[in-house]
Structure formats: C-alpha cells, structure tokens
JSON list of C-alpha atoms and ligand atoms in Angstrom, two decimals:
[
{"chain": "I", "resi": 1, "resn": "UNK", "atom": "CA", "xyz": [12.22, -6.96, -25.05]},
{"chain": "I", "resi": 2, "resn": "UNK", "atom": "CA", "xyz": [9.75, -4.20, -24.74]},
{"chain": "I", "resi": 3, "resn": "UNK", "atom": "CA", "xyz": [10.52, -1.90, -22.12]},
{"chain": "I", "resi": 4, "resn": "UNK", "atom": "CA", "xyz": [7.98, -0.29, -19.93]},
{"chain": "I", "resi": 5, "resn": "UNK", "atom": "CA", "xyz": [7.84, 2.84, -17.59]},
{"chain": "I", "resi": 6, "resn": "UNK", "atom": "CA", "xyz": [4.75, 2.92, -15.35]},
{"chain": "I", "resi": 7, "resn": "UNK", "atom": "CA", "xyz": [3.32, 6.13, -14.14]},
{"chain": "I", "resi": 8, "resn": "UNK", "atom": "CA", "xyz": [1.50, 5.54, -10.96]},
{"chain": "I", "resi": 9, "resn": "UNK", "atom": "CA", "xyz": [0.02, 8.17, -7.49]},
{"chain": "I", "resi": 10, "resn": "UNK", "atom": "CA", "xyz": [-1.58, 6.10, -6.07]},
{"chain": "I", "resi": 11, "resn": "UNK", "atom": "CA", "xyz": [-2.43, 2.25, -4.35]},
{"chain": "I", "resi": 12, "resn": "UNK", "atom": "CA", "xyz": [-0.88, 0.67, -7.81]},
{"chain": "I", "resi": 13, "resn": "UNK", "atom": "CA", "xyz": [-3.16, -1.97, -8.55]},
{"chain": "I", "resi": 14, "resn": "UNK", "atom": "CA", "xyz": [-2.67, -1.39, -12.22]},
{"chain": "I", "resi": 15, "resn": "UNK", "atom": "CA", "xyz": [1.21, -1.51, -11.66]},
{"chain": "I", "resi": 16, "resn": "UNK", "atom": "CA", "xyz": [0.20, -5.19, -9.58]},
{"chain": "I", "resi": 17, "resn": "UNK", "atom": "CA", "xyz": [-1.35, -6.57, -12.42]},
{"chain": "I", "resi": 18, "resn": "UNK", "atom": "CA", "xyz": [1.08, -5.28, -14.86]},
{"chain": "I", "resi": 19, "resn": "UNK", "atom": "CA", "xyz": [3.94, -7.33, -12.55]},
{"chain": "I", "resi": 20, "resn": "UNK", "atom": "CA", "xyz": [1.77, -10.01, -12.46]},
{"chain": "I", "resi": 21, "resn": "UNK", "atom": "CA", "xyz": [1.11, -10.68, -16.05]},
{"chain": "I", "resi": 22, "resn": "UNK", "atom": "CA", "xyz": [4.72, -10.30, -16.41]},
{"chain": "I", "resi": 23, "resn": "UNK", "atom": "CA", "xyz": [5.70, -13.20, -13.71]},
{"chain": "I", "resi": 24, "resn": "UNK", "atom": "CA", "xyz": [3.19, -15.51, -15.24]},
{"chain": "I", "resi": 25, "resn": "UNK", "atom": "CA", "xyz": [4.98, -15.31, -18.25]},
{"chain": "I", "resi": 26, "resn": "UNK", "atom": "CA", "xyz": [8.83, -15.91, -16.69]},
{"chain": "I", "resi": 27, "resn": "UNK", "atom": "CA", "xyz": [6.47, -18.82, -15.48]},
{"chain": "I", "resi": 28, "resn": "UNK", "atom": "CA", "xyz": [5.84, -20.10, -18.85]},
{"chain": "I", "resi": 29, "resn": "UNK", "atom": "CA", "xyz": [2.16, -19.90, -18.18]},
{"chain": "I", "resi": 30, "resn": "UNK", "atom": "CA", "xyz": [0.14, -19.33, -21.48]},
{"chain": "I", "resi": 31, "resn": "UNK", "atom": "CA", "xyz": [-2.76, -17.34, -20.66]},
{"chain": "I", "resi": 32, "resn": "UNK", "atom": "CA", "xyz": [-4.49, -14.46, -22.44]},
{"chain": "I", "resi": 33, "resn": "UNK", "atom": "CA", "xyz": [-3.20, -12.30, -19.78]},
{"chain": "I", "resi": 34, "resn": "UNK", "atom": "CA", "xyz": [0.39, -13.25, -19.46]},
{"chain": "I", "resi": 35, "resn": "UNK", "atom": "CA", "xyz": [3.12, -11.24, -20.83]},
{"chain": "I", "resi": 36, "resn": "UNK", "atom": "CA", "xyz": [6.10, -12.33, -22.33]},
{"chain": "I", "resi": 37, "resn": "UNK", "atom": "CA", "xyz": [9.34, -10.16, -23.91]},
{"chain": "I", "resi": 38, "resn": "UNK", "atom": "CA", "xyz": [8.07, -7.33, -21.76]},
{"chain": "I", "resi": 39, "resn": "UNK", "atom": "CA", "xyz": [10.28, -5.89, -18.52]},
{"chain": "I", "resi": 40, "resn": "UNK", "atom": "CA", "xyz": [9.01, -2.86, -16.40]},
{"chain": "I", "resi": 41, "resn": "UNK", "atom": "CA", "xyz": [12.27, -0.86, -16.15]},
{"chain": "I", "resi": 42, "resn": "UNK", "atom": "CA", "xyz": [10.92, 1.50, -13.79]},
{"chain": "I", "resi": 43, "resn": "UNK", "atom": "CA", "xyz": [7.71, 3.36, -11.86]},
{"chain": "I", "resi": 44, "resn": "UNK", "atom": "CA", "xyz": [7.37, 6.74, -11.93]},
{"chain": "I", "resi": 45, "resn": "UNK", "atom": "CA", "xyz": [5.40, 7.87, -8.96]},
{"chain": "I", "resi": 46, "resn": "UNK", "atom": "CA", "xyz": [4.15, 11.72, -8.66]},
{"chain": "I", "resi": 47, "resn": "UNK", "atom": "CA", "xyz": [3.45, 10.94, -4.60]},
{"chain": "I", "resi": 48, "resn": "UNK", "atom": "CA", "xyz": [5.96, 9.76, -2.34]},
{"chain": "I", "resi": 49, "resn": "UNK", "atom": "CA", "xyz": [3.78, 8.10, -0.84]},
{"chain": "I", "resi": 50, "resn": "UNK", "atom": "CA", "xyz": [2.31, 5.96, -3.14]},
{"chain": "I", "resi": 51, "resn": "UNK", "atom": "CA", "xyz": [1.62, 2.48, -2.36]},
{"chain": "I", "resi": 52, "resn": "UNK", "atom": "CA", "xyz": [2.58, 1.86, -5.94]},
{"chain": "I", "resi": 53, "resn": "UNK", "atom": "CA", "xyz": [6.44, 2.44, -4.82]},
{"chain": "I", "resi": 54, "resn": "UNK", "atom": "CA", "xyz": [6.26, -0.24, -2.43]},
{"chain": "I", "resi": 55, "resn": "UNK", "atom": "CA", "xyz": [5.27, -2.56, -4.97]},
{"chain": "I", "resi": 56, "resn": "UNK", "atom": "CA", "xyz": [7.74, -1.79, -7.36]},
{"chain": "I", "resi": 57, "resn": "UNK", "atom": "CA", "xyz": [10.58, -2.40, -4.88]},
{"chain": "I", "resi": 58, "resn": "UNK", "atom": "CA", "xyz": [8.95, -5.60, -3.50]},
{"chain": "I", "resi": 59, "resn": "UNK", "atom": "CA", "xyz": [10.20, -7.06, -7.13]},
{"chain": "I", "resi": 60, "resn": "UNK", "atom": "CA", "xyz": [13.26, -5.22, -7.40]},
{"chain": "I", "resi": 61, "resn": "UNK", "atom": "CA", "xyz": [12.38, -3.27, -9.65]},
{"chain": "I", "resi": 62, "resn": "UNK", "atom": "CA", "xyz": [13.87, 0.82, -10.07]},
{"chain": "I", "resi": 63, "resn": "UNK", "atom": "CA", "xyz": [11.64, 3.42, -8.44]},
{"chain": "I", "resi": 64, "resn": "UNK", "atom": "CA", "xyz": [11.77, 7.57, -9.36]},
{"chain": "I", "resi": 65, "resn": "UNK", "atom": "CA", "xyz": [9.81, 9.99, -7.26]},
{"chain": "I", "resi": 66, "resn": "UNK", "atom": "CA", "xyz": [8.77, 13.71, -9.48]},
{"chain": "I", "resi": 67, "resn": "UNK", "atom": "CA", "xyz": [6.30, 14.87, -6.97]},
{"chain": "I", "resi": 68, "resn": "UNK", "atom": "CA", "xyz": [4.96, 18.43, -6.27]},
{"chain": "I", "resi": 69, "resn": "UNK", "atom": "CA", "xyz": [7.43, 18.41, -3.24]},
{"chain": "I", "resi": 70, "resn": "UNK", "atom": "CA", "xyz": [10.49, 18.24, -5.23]},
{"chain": "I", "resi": 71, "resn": "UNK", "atom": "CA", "xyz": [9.36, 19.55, -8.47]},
{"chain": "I", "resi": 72, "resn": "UNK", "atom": "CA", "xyz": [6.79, 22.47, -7.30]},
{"chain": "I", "resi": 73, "resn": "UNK", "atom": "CA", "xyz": [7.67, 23.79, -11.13]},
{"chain": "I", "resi": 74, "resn": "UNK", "atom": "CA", "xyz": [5.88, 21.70, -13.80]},
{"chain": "I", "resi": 75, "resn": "UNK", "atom": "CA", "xyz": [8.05, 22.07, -16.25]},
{"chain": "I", "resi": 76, "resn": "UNK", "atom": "CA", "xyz": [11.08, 20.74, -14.00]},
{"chain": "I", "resi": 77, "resn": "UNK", "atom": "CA", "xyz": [9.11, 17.94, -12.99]},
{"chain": "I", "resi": 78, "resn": "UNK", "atom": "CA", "xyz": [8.21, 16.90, -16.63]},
{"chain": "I", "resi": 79, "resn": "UNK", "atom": "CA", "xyz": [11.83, 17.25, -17.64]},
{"chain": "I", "resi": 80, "resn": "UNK", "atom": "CA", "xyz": [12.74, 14.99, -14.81]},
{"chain": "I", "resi": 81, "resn": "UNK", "atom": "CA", "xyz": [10.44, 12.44, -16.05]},
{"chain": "I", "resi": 82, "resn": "UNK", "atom": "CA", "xyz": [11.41, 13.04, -19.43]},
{"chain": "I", "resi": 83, "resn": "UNK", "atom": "CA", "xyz": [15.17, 12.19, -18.27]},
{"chain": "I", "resi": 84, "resn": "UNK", "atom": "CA", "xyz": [14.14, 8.98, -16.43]},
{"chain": "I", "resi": 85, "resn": "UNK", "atom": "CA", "xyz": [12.07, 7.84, -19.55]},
{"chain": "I", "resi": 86, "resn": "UNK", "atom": "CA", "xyz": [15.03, 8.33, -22.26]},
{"chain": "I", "resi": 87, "resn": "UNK", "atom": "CA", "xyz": [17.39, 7.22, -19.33]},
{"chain": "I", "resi": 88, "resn": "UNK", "atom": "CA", "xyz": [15.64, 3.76, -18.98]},
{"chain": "I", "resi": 89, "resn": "UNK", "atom": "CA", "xyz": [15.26, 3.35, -22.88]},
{"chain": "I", "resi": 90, "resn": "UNK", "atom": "CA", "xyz": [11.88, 3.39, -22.86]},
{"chain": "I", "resi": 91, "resn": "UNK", "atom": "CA", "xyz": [9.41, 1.80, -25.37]},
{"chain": "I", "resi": 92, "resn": "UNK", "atom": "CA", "xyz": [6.25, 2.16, -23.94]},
{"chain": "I", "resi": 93, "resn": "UNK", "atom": "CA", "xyz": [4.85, 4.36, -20.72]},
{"chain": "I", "resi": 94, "resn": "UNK", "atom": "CA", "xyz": [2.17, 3.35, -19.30]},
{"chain": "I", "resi": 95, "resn": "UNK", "atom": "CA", "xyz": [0.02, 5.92, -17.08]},
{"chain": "I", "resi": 96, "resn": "UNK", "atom": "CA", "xyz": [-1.62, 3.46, -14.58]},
{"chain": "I", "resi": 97, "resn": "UNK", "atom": "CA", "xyz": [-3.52, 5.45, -12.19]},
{"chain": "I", "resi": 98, "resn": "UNK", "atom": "CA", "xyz": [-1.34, 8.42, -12.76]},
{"chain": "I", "resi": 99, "resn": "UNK", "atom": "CA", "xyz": [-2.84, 11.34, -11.17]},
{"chain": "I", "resi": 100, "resn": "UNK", "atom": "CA", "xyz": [-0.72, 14.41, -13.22]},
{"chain": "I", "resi": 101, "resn": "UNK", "atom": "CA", "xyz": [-0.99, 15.83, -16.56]},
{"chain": "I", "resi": 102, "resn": "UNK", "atom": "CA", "xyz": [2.09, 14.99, -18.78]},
{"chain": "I", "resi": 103, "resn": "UNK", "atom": "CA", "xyz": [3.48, 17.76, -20.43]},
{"chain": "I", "resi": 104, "resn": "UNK", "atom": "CA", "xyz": [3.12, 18.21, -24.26]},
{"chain": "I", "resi": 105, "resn": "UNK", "atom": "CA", "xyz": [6.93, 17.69, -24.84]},
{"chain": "I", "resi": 106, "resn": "UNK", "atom": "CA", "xyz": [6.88, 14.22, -23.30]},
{"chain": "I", "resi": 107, "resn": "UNK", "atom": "CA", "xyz": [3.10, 13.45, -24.87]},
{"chain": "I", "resi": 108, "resn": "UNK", "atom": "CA", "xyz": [5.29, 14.87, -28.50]},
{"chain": "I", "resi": 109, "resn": "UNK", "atom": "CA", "xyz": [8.42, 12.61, -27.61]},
{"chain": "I", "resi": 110, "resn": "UNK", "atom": "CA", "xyz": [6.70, 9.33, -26.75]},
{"chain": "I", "resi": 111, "resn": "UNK", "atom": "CA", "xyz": [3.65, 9.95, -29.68]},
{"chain": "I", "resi": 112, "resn": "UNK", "atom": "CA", "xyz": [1.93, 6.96, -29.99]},
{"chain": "I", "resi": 113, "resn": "UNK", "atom": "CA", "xyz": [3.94, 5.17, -27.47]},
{"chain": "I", "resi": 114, "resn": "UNK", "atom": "CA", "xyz": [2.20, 6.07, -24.00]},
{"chain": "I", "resi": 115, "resn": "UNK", "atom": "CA", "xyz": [-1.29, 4.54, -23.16]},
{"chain": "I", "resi": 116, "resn": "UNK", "atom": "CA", "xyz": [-3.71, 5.15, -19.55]},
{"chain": "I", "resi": 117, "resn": "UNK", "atom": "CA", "xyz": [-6.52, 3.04, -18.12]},
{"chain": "I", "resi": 118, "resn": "UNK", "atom": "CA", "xyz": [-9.37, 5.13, -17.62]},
{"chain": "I", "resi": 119, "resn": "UNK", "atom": "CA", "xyz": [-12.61, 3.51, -15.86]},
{"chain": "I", "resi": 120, "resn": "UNK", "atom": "CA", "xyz": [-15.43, 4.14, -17.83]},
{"chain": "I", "resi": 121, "resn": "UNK", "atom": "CA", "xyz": [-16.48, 3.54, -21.07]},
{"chain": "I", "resi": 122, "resn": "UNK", "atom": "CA", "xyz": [-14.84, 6.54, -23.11]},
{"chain": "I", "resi": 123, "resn": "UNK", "atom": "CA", "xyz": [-16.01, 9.47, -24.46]},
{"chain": "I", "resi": 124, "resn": "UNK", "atom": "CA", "xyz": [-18.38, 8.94, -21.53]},
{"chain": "I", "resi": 125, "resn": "UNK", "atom": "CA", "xyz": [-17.43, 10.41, -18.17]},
{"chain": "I", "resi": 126, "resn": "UNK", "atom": "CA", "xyz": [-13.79, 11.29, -19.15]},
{"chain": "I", "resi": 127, "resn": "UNK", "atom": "CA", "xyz": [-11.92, 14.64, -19.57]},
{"chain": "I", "resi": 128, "resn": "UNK", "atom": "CA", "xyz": [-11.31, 16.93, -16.55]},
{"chain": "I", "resi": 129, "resn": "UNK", "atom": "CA", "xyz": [-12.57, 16.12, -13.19]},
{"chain": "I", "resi": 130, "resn": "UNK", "atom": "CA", "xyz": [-13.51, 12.20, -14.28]},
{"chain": "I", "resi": 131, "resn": "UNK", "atom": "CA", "xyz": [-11.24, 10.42, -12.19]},
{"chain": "I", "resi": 132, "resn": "UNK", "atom": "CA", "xyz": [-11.16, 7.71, -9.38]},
{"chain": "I", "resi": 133, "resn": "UNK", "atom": "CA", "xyz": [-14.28, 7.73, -7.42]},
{"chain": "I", "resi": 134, "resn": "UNK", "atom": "CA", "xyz": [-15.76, 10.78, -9.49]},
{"chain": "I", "resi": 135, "resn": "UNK", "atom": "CA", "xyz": [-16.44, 8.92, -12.24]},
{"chain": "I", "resi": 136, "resn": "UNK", "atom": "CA", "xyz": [-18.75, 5.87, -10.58]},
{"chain": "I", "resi": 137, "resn": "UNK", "atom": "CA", "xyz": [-20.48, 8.58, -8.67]},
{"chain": "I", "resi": 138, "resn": "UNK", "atom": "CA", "xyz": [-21.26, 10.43, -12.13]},
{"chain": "I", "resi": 139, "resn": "UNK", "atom": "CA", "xyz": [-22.56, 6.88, -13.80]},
{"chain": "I", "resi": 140, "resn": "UNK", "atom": "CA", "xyz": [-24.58, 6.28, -10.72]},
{"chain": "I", "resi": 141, "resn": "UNK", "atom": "CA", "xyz": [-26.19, 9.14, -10.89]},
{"chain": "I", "resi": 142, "resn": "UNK", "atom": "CA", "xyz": [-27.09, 9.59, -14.29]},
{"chain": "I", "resi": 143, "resn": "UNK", "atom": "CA", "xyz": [-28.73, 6.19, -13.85]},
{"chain": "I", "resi": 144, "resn": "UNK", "atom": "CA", "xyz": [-26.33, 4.44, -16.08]},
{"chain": "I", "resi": 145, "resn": "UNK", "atom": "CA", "xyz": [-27.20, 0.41, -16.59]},
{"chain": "I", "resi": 146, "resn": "UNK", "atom": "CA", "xyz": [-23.19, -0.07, -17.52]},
{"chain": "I", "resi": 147, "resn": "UNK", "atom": "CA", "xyz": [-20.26, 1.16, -17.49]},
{"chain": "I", "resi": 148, "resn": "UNK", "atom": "CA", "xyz": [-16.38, 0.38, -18.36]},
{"chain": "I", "resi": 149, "resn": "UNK", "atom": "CA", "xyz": [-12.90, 0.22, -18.58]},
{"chain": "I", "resi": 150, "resn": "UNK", "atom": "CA", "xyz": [-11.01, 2.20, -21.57]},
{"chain": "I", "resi": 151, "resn": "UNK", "atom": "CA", "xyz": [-7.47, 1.66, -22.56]},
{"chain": "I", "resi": 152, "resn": "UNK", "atom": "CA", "xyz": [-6.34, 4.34, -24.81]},
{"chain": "I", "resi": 153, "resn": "UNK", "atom": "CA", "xyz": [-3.45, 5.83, -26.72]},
{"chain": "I", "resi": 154, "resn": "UNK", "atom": "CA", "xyz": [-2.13, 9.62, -24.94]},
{"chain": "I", "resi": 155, "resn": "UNK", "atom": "CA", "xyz": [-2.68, 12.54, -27.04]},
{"chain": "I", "resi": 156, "resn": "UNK", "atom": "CA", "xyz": [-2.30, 15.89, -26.14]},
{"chain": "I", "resi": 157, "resn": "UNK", "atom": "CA", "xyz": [-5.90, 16.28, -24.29]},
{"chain": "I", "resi": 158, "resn": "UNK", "atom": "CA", "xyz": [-7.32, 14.77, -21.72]},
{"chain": "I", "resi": 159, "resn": "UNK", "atom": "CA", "xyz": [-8.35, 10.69, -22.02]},
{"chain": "I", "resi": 160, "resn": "UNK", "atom": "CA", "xyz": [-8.77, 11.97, -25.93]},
{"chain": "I", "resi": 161, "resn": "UNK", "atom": "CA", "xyz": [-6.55, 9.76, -27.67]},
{"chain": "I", "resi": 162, "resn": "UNK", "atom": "CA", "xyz": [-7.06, 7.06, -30.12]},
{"chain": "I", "resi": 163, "resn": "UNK", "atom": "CA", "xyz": [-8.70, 4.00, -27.94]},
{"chain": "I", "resi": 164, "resn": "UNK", "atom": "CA", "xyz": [-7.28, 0.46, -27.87]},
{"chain": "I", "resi": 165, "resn": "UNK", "atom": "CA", "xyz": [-9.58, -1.64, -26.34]},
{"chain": "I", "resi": 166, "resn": "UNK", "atom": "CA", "xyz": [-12.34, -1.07, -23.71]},
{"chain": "I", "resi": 167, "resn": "UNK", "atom": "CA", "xyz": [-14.98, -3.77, -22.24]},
{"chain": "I", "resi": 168, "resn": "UNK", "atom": "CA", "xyz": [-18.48, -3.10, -20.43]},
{"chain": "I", "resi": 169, "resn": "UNK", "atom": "CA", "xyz": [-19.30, -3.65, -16.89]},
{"chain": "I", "resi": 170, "resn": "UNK", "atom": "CA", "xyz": [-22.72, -4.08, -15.33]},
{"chain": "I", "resi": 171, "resn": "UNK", "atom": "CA", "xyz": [-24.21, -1.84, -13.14]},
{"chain": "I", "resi": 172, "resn": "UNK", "atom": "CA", "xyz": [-26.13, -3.07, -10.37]},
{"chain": "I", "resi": 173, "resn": "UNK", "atom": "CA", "xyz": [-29.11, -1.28, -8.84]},
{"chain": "I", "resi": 174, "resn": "UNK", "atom": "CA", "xyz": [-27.77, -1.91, -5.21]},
{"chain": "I", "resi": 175, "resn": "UNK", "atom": "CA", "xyz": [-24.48, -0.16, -6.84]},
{"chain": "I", "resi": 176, "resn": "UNK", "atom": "CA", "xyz": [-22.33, 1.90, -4.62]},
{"chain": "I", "resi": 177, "resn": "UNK", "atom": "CA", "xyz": [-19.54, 3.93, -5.83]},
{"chain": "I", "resi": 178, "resn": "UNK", "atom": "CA", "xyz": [-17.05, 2.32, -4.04]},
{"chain": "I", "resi": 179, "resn": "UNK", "atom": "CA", "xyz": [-18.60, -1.41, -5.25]},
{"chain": "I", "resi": 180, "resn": "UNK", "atom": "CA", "xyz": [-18.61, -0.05, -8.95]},
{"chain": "I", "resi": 181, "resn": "UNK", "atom": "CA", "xyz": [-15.62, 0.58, -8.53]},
{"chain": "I", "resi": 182, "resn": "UNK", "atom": "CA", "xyz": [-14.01, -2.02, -7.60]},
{"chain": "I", "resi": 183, "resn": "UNK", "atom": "CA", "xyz": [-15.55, -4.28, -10.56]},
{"chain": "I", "resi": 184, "resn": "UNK", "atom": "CA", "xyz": [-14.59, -1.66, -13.15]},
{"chain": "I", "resi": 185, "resn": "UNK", "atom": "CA", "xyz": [-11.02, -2.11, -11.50]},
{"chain": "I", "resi": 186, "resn": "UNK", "atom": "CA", "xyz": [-10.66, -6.06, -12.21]},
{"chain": "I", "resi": 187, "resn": "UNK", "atom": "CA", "xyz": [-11.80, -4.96, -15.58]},
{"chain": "I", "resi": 188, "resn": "UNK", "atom": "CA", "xyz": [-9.13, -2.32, -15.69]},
{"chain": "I", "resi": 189, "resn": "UNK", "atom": "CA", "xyz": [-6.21, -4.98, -15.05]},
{"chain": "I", "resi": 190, "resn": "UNK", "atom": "CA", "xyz": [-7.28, -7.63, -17.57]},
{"chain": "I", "resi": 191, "resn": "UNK", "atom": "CA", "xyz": [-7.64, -4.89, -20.45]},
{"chain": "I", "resi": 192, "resn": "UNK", "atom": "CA", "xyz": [-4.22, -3.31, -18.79]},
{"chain": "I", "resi": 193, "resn": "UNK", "atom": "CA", "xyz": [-2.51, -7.30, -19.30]},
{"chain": "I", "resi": 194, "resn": "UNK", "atom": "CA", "xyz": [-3.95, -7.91, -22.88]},
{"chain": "I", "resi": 195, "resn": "UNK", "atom": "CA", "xyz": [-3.17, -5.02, -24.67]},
{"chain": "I", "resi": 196, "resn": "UNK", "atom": "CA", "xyz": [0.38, -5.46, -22.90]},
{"chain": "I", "resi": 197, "resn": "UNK", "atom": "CA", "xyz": [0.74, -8.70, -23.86]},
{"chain": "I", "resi": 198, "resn": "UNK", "atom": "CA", "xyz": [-0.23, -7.26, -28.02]},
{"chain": "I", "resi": 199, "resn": "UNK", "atom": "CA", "xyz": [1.95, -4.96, -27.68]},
{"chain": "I", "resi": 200, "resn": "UNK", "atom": "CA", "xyz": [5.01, -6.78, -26.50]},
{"chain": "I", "resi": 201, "resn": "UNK", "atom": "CA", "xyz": [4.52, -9.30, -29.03]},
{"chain": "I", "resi": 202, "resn": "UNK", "atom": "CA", "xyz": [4.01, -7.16, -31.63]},
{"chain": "I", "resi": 203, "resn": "UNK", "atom": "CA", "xyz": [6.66, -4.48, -30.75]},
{"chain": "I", "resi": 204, "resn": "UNK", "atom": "CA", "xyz": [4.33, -1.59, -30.11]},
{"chain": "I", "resi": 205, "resn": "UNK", "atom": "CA", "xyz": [0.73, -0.84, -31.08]},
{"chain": "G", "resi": 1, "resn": "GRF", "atom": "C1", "xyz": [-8.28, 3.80, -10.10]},
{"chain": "G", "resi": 1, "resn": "GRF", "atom": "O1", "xyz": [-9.34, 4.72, -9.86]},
{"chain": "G", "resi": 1, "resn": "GRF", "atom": "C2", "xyz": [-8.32, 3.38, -11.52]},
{"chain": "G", "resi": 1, "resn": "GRF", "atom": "O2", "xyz": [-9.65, 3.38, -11.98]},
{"chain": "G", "resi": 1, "resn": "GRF", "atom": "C3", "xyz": [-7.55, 4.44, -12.22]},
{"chain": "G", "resi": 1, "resn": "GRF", "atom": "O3", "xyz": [-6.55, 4.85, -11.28]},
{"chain": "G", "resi": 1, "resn": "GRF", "atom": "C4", "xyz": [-7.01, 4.57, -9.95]},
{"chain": "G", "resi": 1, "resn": "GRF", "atom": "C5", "xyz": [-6.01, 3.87, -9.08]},
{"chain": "G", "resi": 1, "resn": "GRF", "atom": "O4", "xyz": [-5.44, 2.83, -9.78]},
{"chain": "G", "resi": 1, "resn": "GRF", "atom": "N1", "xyz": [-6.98, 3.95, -13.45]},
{"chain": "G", "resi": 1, "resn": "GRF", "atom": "P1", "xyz": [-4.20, 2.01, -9.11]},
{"chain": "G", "resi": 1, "resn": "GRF", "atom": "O5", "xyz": [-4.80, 1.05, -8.13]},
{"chain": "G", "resi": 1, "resn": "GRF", "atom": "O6", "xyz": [-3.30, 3.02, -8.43]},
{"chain": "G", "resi": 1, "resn": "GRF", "atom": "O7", "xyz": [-3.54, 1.32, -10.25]}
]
C-alpha cells in the first residue's frame, strides 16, 4: 500500500481528485484514473485556512497544520513537516497546490519520492513567481497558442526536477486568465490520478 502525504494552501482541488481516484478504486472501478493500493495518510496544509483541510476531514482522513502562524521560523516549520512525514510512514509526498518552499533536508530525505503539479508546460513559465493565476496571465500575454499541465519529480530548485508526465492545453483567443485556468486545472487532476495510479502499482516512480 503506497502511502501518500499531500501538501496543500489552498482550495485543494488537486487533494479532491487525488481522493477521488482513490474511492473509484475501493469501488472496483477500472479506469485510467483510478487508484488502487494507494491510501492518503495525511494533508499537510501551510494555511489554516485552507479549503484543502476541510476536504481531508470530510473523508476522515488525518489533517496537520505548519503555517507561518505557528512556525514563523522556517526551519521549525520544515522539521515539523519532516516529523509528520516519517511519523505517517510516508512513501510518496505529493505537493498539490502547495504554496511554500520545502526545505533541502526534507527535498534530501524524500529524493526522488516527492512530486508537484505545476500548470504550464515546463521549463516554460515555471521557477519563482510562476504560480496560480501568474502563470495564465504570463501565457496570455506572450500570445501563447497552448499551454499545460507538468507533473514533476522535486529537486532542490524550483519546478526543476526530473518531469513525469505533462499534456497540452489549448488556448483560446477569447482566453481569460481565470478561464485558462480552470482548463489547465482539469488537466492538472487527470495527470495528478495517472501518474498516481503508476506509481502505486509500481511501488514508486
Ligand atoms: C492551482 O493554481 C494549481 O494550478 C496549482 O495549485 C493551485 C491550487 O490548486 N497546482 P488546488 O485547487 O489547491 O489543488
């Protein structure tokens, strides 16, 4: 049974369709996005707030808050993640619309073994500042035709790591930001659900 830690800040979409994938395969339903020998043990939100928590607890499932309130030191927030991952048994982390850097010593810990969604089509409009809404904006106006959804291995930079498996996405001329968006997104959870689903199955990547 692969275990999985999700890193989420925010709404938790990813986290949804992670849960999702997962029921459908209690459910015995054999699609090429269920997911079967997989079990989130917990989410890992760095907002108390998040949205993401409240889906977590809907389906029972263990819920650790390292925000900036609690843990204004990096360092002592990173070590409390690092606890909850080697607490939980952890096999893969998954950083699904996680919002923080992760320290080296966790990135050094979990090598090879941590992954993030990131919605464009990497190395394009990644790195610092590319995130959420920034990045549609960015392939709107450089006049893109497409963009993406990347899944991608953590390394020590930022959205640098090895990639996985990423899939194009039209862009319309009538294209806003926040309608880009949203179709890179359903992109975002089937990638998210297949390479899952590989990676239970196979034991890891
Ligand atoms: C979205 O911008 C998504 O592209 C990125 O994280 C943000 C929120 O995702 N991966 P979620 O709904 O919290 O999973």
């Amino acid at each position: 049974m692969l275990k999985i830690s999700v890193l989420v800040s925010g709404g938790g979409t990813n986290l949804q369709a992670i849960i999702d994938g997962i029921q459908e395969g209690k459910n015995n339903i054999d699609s090429e996005l269920s997911i079967v020998n997989a079990e989130i043990v917990q989410v890992i939100s760095s907002k108390k707030q998040a949205f993401a928590l409240k889906r977590a607890e809907k389906h029972g499932i263990k819920t650790v808050v390292a925000d900036h309130q609690d843990y204004p030191d990096s360092k002592e927030r990173n070590q409390r993640i690092l606890e909850a991952l080697r607490h939980e048994g952890t096999d893969l982390v998954v950083l699904a619309g996680y919002m923080s850097i992760l320290d080296s010593t966790i990135v050094r810990e979990y090598a090879g073994k941590i992954i993030n969604i990131h919605p464009s089509l990497i190395p394009k409009y990644c790195g610092t500042g590319y995130y959420g809404k920034r990045v549609h904006q960015a392939v709107l106006d450089n006049k893109e035709t497409e963009s993406g959804a990347t899944v991608h291995i953590v390394d020590e930079g930022v959205d640098t790591g090895p990639i996985i498996l990423q899939e194009k996405v039209p862009v319309n001329p009538e294209d806003s930001a926040d309608t880009l968006a949203a179709r890179v997104l359903e992109t975002e959870h089937r990638l998210l659900r297949k390479v899952i689903k590989e990676a239970a199955v196979k034991g890891g990547f």
